[in-house]
PDB file of N, CA, C and O in Angstrom:
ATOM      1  N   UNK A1002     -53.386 191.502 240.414  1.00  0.00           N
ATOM      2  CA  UNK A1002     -53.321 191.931 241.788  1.00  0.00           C
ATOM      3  C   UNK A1002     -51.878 192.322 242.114  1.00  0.00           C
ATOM      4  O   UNK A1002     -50.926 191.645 241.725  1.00  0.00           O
ATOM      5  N   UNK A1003     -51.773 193.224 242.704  1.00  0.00           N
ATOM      6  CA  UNK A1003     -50.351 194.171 243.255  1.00  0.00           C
ATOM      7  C   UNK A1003     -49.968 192.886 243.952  1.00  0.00           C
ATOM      8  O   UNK A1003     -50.630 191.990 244.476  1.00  0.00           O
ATOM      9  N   UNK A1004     -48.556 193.118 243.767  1.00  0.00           N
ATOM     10  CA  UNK A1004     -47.417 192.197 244.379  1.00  0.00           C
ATOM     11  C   UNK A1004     -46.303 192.590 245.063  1.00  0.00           C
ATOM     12  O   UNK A1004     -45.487 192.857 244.182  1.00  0.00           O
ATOM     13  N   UNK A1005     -45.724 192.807 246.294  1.00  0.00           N
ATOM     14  CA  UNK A1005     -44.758 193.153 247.085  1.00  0.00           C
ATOM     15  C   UNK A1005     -43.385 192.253 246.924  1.00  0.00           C
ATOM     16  O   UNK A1005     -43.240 191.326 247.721  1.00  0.00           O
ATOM     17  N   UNK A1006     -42.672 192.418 246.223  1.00  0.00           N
ATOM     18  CA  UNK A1006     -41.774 191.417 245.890  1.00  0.00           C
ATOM     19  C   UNK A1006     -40.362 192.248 246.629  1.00  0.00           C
ATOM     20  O   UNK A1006     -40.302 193.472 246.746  1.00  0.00           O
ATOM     21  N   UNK A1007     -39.370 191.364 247.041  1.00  0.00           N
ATOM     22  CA  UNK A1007     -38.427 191.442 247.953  1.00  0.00           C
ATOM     23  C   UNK A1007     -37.225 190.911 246.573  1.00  0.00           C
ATOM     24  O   UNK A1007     -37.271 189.895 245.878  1.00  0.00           O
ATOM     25  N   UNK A1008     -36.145 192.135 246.560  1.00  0.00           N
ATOM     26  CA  UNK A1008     -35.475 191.257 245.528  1.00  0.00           C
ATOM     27  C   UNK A1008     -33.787 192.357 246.276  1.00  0.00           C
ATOM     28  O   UNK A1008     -33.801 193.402 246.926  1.00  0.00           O
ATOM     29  N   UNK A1009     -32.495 191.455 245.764  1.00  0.00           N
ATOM     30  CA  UNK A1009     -31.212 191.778 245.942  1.00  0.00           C
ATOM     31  C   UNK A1009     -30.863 192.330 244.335  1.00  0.00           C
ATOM     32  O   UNK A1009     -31.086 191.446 243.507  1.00  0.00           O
ATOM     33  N   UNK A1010     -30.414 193.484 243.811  1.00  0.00           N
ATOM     34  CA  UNK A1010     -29.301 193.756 242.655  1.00  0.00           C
ATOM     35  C   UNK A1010     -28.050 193.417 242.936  1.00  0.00           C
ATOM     36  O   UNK A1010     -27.314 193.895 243.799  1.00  0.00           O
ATOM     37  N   UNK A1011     -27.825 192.500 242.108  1.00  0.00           N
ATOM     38  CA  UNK A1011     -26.230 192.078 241.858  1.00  0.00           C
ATOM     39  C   UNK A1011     -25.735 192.126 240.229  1.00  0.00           C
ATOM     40  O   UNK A1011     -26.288 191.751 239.195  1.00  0.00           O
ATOM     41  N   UNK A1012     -24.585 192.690 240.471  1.00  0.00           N
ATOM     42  CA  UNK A1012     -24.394 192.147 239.160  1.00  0.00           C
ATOM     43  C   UNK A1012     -25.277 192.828 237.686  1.00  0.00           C
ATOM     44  O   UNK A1012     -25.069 192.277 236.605  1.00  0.00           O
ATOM     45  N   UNK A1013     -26.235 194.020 237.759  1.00  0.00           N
ATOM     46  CA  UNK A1013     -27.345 194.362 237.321  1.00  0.00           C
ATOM     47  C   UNK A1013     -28.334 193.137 236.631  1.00  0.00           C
ATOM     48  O   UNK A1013     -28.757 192.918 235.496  1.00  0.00           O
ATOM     49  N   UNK A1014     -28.434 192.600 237.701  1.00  0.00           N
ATOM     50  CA  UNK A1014     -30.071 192.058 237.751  1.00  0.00           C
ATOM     51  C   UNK A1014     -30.783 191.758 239.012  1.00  0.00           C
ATOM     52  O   UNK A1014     -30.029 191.451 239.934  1.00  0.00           O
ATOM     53  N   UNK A1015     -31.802 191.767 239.230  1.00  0.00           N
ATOM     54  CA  UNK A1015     -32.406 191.677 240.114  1.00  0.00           C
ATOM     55  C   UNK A1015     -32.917 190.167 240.476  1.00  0.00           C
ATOM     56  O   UNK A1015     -33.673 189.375 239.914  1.00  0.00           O
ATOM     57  N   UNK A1016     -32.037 190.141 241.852  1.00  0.00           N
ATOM     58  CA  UNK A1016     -32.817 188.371 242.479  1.00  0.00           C
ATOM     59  C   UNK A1016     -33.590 188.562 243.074  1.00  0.00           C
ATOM     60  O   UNK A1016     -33.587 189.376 243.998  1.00  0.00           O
ATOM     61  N   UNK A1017     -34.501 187.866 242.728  1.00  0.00           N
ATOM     62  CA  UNK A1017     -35.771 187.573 244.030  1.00  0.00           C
ATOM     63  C   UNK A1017     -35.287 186.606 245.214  1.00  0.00           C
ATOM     64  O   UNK A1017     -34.635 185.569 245.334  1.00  0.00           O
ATOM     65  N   UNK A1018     -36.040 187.615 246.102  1.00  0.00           N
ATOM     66  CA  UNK A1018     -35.945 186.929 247.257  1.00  0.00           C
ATOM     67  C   UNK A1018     -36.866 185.774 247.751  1.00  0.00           C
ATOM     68  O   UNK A1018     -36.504 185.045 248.675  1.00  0.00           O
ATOM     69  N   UNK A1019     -38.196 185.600 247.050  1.00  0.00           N
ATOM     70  CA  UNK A1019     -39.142 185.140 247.725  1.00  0.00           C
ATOM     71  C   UNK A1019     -39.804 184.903 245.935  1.00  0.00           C
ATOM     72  O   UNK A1019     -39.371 185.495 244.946  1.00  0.00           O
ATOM     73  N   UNK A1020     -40.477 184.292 245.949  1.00  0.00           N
ATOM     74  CA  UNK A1020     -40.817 183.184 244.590  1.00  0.00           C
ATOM     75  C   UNK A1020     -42.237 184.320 244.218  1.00  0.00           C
ATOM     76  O   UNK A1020     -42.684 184.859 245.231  1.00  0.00           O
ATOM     77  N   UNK A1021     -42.885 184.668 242.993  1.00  0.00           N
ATOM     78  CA  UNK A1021     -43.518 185.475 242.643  1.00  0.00           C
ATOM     79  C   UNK A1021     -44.621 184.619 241.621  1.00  0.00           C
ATOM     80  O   UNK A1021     -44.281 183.535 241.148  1.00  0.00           O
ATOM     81  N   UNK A1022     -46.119 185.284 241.300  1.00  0.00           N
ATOM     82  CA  UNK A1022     -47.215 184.759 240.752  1.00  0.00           C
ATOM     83  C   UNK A1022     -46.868 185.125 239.589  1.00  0.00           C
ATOM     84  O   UNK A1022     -47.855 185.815 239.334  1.00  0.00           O
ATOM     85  N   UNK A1023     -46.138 185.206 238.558  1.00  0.00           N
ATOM     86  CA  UNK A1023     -46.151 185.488 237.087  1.00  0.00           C
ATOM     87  C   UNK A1023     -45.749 184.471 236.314  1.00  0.00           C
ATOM     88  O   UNK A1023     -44.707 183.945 236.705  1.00  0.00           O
ATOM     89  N   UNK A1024     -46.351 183.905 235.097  1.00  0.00           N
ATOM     90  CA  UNK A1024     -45.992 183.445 234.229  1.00  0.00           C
ATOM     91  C   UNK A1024     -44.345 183.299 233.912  1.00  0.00           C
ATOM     92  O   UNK A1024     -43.543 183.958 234.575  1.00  0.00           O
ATOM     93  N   UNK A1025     -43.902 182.385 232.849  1.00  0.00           N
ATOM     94  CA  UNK A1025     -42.838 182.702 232.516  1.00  0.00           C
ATOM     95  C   UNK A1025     -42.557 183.612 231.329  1.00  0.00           C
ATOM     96  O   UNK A1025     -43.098 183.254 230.283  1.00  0.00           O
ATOM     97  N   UNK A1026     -41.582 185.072 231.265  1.00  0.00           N
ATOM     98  CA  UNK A1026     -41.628 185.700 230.570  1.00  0.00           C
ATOM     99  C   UNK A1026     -42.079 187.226 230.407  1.00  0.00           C
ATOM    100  O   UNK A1026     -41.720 188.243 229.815  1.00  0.00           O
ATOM    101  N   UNK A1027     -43.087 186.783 231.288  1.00  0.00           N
ATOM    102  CA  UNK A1027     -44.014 188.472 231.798  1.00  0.00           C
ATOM    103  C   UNK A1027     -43.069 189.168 232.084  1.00  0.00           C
ATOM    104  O   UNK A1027     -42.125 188.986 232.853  1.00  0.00           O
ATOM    105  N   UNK A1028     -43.462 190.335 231.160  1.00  0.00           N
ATOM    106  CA  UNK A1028     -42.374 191.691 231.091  1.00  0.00           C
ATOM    107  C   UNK A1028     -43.020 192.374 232.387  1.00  0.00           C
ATOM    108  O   UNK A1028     -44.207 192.183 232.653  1.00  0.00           O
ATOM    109  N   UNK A1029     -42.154 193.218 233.225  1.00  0.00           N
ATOM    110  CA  UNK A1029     -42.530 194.047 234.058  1.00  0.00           C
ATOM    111  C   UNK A1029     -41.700 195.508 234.251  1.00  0.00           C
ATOM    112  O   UNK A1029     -40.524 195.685 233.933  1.00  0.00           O
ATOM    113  N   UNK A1030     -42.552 196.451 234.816  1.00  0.00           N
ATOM    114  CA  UNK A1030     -41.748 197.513 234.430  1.00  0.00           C
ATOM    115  C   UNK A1030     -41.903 197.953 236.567  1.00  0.00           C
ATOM    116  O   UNK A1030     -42.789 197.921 237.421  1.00  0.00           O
ATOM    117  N   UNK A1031     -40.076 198.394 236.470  1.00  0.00           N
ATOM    118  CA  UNK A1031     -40.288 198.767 237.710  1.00  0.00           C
ATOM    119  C   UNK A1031     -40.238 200.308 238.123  1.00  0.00           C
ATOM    120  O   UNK A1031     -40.089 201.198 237.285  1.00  0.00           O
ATOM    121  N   UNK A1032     -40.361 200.519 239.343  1.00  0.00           N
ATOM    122  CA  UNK A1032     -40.665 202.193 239.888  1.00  0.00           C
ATOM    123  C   UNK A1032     -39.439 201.768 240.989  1.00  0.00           C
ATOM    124  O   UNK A1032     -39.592 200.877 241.824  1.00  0.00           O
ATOM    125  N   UNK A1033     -38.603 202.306 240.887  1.00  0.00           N
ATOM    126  CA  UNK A1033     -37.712 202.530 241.981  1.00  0.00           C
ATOM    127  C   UNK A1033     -37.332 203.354 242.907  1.00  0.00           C
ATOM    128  O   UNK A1033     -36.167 203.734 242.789  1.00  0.00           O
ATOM    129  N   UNK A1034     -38.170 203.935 244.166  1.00  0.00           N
ATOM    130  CA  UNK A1034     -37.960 204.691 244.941  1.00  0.00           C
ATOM    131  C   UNK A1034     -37.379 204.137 246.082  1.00  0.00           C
ATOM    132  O   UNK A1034     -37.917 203.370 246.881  1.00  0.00           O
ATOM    133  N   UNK A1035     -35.684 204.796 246.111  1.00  0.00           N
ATOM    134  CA  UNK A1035     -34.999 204.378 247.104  1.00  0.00           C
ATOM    135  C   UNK A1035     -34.413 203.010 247.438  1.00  0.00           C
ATOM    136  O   UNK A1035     -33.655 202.403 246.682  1.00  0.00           O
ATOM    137  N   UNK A1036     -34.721 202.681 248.332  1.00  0.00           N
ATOM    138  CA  UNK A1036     -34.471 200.796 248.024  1.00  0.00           C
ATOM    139  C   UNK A1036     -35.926 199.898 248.393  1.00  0.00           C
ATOM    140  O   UNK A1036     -36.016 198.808 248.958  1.00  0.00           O
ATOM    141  N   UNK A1037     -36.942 200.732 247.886  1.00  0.00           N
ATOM    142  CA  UNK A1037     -38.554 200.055 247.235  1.00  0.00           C
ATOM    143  C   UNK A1037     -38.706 200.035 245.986  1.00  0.00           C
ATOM    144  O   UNK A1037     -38.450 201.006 245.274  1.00  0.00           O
ATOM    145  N   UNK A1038     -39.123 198.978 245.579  1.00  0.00           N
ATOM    146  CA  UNK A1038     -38.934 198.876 244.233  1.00  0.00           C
ATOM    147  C   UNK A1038     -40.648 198.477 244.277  1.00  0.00           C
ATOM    148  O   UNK A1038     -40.996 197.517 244.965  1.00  0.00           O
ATOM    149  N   UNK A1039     -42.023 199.544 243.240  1.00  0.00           N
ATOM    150  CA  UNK A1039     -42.794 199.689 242.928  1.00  0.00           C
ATOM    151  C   UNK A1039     -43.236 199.291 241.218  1.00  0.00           C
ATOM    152  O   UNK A1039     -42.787 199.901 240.247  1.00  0.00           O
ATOM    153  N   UNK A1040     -44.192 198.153 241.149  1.00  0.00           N
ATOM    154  CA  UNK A1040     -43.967 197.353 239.635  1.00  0.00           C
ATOM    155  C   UNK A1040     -44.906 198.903 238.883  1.00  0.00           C
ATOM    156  O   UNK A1040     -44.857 199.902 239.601  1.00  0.00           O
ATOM    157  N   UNK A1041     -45.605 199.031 237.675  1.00  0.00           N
ATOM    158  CA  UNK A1041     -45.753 200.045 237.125  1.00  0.00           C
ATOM    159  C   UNK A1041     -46.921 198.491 236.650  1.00  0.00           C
ATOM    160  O   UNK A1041     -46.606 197.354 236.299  1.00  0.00           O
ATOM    161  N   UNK A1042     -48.142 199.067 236.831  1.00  0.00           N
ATOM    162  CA  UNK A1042     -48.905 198.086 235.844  1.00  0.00           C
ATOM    163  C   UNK A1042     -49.003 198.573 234.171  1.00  0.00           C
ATOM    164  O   UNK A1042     -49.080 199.637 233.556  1.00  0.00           O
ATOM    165  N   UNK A1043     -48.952 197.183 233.868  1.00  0.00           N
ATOM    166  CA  UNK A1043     -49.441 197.200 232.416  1.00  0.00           C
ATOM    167  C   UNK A1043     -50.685 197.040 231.629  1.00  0.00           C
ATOM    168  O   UNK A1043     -51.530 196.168 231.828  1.00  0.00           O
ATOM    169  N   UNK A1044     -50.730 198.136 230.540  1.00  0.00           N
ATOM    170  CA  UNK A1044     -52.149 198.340 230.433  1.00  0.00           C
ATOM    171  C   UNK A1044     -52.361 197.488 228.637  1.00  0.00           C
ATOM    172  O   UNK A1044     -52.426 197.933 227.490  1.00  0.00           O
ATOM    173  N   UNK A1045     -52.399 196.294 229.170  1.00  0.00           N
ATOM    174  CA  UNK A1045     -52.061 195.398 228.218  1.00  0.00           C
ATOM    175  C   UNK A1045     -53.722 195.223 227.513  1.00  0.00           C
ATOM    176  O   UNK A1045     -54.814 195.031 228.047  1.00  0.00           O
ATOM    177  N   UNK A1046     -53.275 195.404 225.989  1.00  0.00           N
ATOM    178  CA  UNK A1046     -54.649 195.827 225.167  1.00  0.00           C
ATOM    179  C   UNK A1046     -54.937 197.011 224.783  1.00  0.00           C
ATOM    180  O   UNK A1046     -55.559 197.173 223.733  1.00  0.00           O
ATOM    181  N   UNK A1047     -54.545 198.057 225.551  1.00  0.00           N
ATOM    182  CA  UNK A1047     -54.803 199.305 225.349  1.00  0.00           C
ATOM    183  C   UNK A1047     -54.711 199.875 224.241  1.00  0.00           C
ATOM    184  O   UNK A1047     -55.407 200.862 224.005  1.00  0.00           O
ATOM    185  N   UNK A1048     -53.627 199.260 223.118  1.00  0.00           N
ATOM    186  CA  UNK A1048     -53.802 199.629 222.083  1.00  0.00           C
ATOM    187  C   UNK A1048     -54.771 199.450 220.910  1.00  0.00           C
ATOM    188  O   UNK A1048     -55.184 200.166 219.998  1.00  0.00           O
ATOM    189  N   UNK A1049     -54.972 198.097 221.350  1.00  0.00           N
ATOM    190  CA  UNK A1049     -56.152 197.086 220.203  1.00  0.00           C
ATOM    191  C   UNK A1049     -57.472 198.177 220.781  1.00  0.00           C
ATOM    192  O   UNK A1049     -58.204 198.594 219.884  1.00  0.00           O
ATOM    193  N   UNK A1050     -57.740 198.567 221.987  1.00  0.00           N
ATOM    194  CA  UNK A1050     -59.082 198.781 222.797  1.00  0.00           C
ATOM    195  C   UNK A1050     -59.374 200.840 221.998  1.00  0.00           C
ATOM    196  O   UNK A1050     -60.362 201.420 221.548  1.00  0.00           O
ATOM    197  N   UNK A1051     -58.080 201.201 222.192  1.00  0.00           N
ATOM    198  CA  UNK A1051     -58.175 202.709 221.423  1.00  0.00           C
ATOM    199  C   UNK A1051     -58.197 202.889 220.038  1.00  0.00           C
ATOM    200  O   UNK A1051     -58.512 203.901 219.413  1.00  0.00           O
ATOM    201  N   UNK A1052     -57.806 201.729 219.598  1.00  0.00           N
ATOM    202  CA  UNK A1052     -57.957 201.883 218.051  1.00  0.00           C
ATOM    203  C   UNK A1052     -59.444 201.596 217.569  1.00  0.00           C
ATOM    204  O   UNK A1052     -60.139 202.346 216.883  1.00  0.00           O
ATOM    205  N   UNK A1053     -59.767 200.403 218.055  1.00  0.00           N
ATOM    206  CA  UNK A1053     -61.658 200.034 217.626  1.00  0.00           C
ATOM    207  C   UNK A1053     -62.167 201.604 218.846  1.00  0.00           C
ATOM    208  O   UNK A1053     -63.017 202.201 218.186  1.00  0.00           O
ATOM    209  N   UNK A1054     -62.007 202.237 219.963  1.00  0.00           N
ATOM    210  CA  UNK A1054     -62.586 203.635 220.065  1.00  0.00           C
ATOM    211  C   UNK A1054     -61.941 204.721 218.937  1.00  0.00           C
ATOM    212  O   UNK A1054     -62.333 205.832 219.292  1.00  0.00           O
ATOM    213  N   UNK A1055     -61.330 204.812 218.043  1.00  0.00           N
ATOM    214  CA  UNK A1055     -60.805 205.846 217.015  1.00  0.00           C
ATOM    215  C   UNK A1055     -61.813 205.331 216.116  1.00  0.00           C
ATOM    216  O   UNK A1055     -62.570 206.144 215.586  1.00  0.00           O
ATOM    217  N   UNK A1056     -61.940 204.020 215.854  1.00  0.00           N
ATOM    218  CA  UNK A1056     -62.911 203.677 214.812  1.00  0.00           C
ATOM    219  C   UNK A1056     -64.556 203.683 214.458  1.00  0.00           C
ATOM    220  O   UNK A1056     -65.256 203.618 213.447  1.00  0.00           O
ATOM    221  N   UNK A1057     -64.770 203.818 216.127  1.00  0.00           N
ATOM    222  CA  UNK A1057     -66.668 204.636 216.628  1.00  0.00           C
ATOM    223  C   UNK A1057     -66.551 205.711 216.617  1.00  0.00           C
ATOM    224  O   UNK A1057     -67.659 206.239 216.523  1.00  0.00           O
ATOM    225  N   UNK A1058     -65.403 206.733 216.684  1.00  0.00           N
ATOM    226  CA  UNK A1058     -65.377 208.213 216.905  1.00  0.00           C
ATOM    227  C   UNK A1058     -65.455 208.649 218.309  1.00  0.00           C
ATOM    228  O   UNK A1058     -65.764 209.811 218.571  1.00  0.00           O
ATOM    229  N   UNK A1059     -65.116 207.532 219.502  1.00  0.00           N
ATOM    230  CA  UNK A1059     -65.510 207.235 220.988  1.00  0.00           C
ATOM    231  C   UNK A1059     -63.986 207.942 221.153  1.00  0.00           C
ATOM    232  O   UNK A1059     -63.505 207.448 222.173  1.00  0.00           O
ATOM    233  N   UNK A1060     -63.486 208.445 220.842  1.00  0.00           N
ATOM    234  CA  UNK A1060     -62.365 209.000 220.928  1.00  0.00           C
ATOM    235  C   UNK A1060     -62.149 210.455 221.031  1.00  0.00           C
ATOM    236  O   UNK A1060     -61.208 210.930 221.668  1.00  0.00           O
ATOM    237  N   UNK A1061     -63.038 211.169 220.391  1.00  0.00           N
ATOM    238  CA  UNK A1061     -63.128 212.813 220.644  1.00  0.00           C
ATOM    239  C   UNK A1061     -63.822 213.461 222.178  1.00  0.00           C
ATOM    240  O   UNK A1061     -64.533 212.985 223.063  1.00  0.00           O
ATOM    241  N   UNK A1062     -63.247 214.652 221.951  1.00  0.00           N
ATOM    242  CA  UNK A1062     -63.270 215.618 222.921  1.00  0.00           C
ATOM    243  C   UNK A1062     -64.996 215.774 223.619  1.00  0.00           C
ATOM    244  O   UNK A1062     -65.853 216.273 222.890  1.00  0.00           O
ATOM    245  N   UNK A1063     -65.370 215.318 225.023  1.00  0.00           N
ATOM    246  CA  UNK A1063     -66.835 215.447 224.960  1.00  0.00           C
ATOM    247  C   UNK A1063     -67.582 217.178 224.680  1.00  0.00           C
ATOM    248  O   UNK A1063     -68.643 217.542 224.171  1.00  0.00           O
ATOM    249  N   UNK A1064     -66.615 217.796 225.196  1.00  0.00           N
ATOM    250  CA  UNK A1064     -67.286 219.300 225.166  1.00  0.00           C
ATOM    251  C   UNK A1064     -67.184 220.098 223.764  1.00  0.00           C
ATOM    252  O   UNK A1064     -67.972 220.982 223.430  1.00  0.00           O
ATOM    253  N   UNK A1065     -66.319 219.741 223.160  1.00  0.00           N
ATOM    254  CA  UNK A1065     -65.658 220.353 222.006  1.00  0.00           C
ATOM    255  C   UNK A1065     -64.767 221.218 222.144  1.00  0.00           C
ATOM    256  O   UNK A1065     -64.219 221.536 223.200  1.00  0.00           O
ATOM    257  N   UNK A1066     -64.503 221.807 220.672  1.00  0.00           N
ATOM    258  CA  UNK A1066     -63.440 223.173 221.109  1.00  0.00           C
ATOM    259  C   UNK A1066     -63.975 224.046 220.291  1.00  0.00           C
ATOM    260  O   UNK A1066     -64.562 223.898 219.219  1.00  0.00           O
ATOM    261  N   UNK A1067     -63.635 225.234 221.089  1.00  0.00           N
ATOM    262  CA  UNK A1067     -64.016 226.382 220.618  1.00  0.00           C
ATOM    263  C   UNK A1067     -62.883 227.435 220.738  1.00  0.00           C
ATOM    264  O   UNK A1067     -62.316 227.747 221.785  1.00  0.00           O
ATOM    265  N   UNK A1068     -62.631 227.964 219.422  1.00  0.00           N
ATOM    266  CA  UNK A1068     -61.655 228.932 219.146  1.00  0.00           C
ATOM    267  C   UNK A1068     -62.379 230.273 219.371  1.00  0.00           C
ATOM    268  O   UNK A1068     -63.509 230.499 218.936  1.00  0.00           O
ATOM    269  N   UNK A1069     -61.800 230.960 219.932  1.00  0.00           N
ATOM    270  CA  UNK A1069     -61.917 232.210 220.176  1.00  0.00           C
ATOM    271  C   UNK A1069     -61.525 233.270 219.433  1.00  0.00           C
ATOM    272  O   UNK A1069     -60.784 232.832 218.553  1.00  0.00           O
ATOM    273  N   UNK A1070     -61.662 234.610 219.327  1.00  0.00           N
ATOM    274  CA  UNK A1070     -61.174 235.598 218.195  1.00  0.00           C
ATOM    275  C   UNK A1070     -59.735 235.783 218.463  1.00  0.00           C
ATOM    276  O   UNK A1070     -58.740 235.859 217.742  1.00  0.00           O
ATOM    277  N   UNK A1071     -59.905 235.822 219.485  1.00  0.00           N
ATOM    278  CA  UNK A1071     -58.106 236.453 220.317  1.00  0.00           C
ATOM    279  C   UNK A1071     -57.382 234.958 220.107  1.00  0.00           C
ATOM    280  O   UNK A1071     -56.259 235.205 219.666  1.00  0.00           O
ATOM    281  N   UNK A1072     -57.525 233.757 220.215  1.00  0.00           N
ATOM    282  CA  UNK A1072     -56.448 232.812 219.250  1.00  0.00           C
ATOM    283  C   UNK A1072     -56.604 232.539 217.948  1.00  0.00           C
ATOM    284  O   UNK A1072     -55.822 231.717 217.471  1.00  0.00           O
ATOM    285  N   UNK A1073     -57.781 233.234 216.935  1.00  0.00           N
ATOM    286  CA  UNK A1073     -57.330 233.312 215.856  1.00  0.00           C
ATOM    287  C   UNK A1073     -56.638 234.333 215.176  1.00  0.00           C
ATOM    288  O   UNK A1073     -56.151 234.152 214.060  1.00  0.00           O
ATOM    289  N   UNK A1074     -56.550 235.725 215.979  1.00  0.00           N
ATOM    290  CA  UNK A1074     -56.075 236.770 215.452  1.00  0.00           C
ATOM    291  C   UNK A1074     -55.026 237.197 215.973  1.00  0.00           C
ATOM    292  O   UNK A1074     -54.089 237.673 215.330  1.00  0.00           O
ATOM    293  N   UNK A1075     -55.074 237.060 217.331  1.00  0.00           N
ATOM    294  CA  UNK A1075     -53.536 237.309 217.971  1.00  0.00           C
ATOM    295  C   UNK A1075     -52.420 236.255 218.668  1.00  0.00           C
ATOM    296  O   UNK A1075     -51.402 236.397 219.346  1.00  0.00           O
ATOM    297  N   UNK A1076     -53.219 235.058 218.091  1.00  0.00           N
ATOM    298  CA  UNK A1076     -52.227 234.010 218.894  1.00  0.00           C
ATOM    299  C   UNK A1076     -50.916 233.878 217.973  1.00  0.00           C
ATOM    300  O   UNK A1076     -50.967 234.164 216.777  1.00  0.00           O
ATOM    301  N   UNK A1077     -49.879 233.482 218.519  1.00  0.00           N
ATOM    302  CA  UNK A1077     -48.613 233.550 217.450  1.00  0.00           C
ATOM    303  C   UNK A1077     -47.584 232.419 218.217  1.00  0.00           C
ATOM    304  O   UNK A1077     -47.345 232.478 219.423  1.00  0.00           O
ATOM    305  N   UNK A1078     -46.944 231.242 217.184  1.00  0.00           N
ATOM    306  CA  UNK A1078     -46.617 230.212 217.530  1.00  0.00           C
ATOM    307  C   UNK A1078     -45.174 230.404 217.758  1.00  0.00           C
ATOM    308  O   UNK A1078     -44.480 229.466 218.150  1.00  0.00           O
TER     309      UNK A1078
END
């Protein structure tokens, strides 16, 4: 669940102002617009979760692709 956290930079690190729900250690990534500071969620698993979809083939394109004459004959890289 999103968290509004209130914090001072000193020194380059960031104090909290007000005590926060995370574990000890939890990496967080921030969004800094202006003097709001926006956390970036983490999409923790995502890698273990795309690799077993690479491994069903749950991973390809639903429509397919289709090459055309004009990018096989006149396309140029």
């Amino acid at each position: 669940m999103p968290q509004i956290l209130r914090a001072t930079y000193r020194n380059g690190t960031f104090i909290l102002n007000n005590p926060c729900d995370l574990t000890e250690g939890t990496e967080v990534e921030l969004l800094i617009q202006s003097s709001y500071i926006t956390t970036v969620p983490r999409r923790i698993g995502w890698d273990e979760k795309l690799a077993i979809m690479a491994q069903k083939k749950d991973d390809q394109l639903l429509d397919g692709v289709s090459t055309t004459n004009w990018e096989i004959e006149e396309w140029q890289w």
